[in-house]
PDB file of C-alpha atoms in Angstrom:
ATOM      1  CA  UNK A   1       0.000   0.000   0.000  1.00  0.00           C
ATOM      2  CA  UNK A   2       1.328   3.718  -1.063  1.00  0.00           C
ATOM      3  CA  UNK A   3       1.695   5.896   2.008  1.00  0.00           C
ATOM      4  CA  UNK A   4      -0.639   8.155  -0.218  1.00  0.00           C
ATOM      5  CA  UNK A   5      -3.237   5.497   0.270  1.00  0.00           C
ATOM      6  CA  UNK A   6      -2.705   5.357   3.860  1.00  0.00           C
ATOM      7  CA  UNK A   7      -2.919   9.253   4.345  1.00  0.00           C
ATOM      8  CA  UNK A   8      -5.839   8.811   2.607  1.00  0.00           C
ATOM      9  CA  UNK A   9      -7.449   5.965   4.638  1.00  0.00           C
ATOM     10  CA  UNK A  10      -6.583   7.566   8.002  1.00  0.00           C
ATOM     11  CA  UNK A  11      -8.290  11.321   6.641  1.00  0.00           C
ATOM     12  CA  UNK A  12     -11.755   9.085   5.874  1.00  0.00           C
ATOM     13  CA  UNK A  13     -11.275   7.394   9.435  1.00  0.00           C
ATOM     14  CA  UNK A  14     -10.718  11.031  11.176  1.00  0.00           C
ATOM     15  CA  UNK A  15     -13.978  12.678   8.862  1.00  0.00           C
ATOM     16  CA  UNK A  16     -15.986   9.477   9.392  1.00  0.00           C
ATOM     17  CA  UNK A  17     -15.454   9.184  12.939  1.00  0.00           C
ATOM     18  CA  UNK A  18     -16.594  12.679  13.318  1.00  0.00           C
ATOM     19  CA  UNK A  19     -19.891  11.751  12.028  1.00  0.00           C
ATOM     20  CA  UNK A  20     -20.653   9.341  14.702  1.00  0.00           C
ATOM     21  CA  UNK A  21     -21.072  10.615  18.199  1.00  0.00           C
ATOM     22  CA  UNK A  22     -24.447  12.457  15.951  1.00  0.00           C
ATOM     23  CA  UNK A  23     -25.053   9.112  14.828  1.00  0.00           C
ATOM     24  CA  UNK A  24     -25.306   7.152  18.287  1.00  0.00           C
ATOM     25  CA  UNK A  25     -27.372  10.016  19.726  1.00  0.00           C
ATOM     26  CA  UNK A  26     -29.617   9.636  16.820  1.00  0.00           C
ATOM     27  CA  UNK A  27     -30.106   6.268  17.320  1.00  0.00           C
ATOM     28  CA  UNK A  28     -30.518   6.413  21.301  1.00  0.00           C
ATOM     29  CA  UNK A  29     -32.645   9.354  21.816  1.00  0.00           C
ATOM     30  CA  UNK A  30     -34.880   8.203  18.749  1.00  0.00           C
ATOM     31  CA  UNK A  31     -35.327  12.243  17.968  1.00  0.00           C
ATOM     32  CA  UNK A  32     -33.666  13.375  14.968  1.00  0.00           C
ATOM     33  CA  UNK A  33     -35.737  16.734  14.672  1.00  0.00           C
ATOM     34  CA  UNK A  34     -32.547  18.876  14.784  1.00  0.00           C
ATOM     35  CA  UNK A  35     -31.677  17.154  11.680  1.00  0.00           C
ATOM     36  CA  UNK A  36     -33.405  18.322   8.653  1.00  0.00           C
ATOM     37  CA  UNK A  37     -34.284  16.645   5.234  1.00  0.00           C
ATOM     38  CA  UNK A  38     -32.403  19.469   3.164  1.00  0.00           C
ATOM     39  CA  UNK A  39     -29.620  18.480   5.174  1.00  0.00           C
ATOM     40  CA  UNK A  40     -30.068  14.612   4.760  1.00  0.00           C
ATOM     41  CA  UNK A  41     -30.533  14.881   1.304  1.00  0.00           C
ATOM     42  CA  UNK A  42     -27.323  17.284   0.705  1.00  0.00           C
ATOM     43  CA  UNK A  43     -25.023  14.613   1.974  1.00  0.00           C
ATOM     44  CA  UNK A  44     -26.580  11.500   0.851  1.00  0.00           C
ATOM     45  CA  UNK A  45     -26.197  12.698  -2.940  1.00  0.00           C
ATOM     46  CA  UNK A  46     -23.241  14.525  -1.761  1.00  0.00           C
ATOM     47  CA  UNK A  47     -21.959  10.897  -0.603  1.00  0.00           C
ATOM     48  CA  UNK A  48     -23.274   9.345  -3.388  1.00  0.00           C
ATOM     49  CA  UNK A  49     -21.535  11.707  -6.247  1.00  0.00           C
ATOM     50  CA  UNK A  50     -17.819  10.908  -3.835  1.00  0.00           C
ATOM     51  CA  UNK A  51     -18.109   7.142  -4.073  1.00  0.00           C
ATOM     52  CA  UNK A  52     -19.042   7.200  -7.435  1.00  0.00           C
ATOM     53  CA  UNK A  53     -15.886  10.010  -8.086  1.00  0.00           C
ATOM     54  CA  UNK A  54     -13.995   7.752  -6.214  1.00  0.00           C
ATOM     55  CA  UNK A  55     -14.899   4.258  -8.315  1.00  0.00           C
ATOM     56  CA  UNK A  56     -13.780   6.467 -11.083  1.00  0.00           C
ATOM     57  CA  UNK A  57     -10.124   7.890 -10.314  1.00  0.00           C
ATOM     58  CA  UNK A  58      -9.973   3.983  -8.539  1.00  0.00           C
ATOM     59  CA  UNK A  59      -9.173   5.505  -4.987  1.00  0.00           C
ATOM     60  CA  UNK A  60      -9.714   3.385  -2.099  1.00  0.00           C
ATOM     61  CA  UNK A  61     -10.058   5.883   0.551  1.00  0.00           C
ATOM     62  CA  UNK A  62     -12.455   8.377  -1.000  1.00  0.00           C
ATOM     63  CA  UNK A  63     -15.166   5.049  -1.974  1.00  0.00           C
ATOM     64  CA  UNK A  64     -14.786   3.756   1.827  1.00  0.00           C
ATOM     65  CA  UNK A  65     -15.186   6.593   3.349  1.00  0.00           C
ATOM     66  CA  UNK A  66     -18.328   7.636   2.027  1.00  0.00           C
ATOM     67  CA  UNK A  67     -19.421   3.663   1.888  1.00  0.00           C
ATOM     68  CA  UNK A  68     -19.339   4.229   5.471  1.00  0.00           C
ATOM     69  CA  UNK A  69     -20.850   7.752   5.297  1.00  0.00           C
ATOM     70  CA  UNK A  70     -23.797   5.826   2.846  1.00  0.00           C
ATOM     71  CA  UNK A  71     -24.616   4.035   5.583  1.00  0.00           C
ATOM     72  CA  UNK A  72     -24.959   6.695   8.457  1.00  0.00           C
ATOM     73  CA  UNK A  73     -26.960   8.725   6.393  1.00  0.00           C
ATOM     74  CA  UNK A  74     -29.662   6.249   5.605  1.00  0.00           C
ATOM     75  CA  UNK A  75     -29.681   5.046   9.023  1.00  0.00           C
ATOM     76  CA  UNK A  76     -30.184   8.878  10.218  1.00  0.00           C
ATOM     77  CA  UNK A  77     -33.119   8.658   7.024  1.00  0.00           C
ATOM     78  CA  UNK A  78     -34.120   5.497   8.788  1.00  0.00           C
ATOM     79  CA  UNK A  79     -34.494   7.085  11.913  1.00  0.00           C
ATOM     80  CA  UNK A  80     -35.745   9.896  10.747  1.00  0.00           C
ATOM     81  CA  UNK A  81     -38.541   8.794   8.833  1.00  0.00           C
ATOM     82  CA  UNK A  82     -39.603   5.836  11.445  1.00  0.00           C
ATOM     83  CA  UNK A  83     -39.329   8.207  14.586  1.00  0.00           C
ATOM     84  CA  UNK A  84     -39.719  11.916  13.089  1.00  0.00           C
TER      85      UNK A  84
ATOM     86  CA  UNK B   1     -12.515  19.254 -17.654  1.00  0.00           C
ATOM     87  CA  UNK B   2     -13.187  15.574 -17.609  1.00  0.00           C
ATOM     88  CA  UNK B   3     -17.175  14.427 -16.366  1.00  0.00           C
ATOM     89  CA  UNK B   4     -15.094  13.045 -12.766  1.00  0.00           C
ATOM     90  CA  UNK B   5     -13.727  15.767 -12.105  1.00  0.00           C
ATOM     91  CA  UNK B   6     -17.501  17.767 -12.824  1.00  0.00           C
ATOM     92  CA  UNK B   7     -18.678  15.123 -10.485  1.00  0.00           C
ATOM     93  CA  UNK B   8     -16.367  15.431  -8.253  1.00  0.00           C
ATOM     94  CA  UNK B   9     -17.282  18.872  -7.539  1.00  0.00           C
ATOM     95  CA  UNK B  10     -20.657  18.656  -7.644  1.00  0.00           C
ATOM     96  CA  UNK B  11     -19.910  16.000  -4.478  1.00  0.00           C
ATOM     97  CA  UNK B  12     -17.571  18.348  -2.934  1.00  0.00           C
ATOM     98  CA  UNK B  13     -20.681  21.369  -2.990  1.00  0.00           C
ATOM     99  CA  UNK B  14     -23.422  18.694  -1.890  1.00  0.00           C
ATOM    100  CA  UNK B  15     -20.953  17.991   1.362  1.00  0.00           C
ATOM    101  CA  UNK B  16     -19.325  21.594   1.637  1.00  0.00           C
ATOM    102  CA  UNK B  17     -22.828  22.476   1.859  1.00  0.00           C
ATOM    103  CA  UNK B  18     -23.979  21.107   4.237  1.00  0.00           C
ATOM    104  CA  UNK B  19     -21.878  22.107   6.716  1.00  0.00           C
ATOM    105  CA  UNK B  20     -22.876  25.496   6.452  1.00  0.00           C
ATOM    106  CA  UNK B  21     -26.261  26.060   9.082  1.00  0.00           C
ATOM    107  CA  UNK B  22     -23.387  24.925  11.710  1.00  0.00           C
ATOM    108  CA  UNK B  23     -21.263  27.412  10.609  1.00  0.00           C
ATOM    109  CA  UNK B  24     -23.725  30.043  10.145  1.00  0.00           C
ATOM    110  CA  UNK B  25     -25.486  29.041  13.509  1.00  0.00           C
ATOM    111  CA  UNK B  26     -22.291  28.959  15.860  1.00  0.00           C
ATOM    112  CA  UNK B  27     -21.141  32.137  14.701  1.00  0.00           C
ATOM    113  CA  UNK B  28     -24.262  34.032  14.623  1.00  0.00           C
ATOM    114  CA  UNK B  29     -24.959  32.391  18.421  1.00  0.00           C
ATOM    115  CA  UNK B  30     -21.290  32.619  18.844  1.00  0.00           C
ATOM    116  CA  UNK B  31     -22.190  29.579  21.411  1.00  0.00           C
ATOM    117  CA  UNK B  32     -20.297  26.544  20.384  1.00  0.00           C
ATOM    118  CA  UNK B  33     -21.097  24.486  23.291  1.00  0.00           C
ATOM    119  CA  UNK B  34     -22.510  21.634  22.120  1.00  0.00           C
ATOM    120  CA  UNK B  35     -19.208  21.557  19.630  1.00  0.00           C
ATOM    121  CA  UNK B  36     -16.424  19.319  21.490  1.00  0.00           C
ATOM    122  CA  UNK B  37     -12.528  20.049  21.020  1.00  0.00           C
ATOM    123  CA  UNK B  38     -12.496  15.976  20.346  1.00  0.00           C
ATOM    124  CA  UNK B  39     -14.932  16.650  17.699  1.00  0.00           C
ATOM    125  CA  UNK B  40     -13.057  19.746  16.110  1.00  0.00           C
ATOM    126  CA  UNK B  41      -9.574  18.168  16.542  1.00  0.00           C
ATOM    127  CA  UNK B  42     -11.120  15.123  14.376  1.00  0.00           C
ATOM    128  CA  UNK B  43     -12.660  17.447  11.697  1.00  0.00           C
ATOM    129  CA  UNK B  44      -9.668  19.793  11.243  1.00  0.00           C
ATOM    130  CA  UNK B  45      -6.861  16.461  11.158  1.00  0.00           C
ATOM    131  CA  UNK B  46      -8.958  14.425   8.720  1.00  0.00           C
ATOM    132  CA  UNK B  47      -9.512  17.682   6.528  1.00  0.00           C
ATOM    133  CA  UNK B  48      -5.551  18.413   6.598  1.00  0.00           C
ATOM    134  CA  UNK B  49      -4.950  14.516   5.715  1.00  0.00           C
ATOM    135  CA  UNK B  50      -8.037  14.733   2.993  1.00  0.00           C
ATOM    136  CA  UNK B  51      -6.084  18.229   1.365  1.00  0.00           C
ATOM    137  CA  UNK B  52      -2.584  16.363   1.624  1.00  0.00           C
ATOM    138  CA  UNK B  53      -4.118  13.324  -0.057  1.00  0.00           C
ATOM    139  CA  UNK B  54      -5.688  15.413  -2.421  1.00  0.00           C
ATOM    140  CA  UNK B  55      -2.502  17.024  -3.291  1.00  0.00           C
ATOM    141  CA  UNK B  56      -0.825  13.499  -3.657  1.00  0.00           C
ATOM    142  CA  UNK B  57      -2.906  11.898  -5.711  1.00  0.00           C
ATOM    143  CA  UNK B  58      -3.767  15.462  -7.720  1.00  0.00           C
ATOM    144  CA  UNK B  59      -7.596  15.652  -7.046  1.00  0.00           C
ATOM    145  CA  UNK B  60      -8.733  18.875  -7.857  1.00  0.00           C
ATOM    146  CA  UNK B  61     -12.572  18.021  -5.353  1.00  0.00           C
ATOM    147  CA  UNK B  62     -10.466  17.046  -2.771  1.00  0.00           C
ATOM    148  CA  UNK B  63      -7.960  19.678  -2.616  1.00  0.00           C
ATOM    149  CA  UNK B  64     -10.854  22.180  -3.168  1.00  0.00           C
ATOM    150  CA  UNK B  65     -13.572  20.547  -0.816  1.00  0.00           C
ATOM    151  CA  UNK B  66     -11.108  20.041   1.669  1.00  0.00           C
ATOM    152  CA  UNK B  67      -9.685  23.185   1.541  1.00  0.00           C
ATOM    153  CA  UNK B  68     -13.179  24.768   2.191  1.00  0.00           C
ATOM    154  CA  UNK B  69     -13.360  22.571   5.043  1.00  0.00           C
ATOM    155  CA  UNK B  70     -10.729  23.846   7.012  1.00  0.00           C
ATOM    156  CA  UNK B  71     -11.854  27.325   6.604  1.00  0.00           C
ATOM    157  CA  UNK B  72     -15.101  26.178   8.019  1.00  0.00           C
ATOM    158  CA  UNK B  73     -13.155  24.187  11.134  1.00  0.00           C
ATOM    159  CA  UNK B  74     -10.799  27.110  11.457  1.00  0.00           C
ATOM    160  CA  UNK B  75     -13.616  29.320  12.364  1.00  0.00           C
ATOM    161  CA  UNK B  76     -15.410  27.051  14.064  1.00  0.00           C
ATOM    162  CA  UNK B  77     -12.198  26.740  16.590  1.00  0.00           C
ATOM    163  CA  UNK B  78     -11.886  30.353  16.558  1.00  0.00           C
ATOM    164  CA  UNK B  79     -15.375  30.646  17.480  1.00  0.00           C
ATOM    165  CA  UNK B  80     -15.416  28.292  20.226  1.00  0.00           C
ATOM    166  CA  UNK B  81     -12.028  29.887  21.401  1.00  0.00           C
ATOM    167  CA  UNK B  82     -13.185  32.931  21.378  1.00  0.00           C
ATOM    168  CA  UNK B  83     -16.847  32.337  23.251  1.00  0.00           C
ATOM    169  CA  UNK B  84     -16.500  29.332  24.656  1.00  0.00           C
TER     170      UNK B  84
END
């Protein structure tokens, strides 16, 4: 592995991690009001249009870190949506 | 300009993007309580690694995403420096 690759991987564990202390209070309190759809929708197609960047120029960091970031924003949709 | 690098922006707005109603809210409140240093200190390492990478691997999103990024995490810190 290049040490560019590992720079990489270790930004998208720093930005990712960032992401879930919101995530586990989400998921606790059930309340997710604070949170709005504009805001939801923003990153999921923002996270969408960086994986799919990143399957393109074939880098590894940038398509697992917003794999990961995929998946805590449609939990926070899930949550959202089941619990308002 | 190639159609990844087009999306690549586009993804870098979407995310950029939404950071902004934190920005705008902590420095119109200038109350950053609810923002912790562990939480800052994440965002403002994995933007630095995210630019470096960027650099590396010659991403113009990530470079400019990123770069936008630490402007927003610079004055969030200043912010919560500042006021507390």
């Amino acid at each position: 592995m290049e040490i560019y690759e590992i720079i990489g991987l270790i930004a998208g564990i720093c930005t990712t991690f960032a992401f879930v202390p919101q995530i586990l209070k989400s998921w606790k309190t059930k309340s997710t009001r604070d949170l709005s759809w504009e805001w939801l929708f923003l990153l999921i197609l923002g996270a969408m249009l960086w994986f799919i960047y990143g399957v393109m120029i074939s880098s590894l960091p940038v398509i697992l870190a917003n794999l990961v970031m995929l998946g805590f924003v449609i939990t926070l949709i899930y949550v959202k949506h089941r619990y308002g």
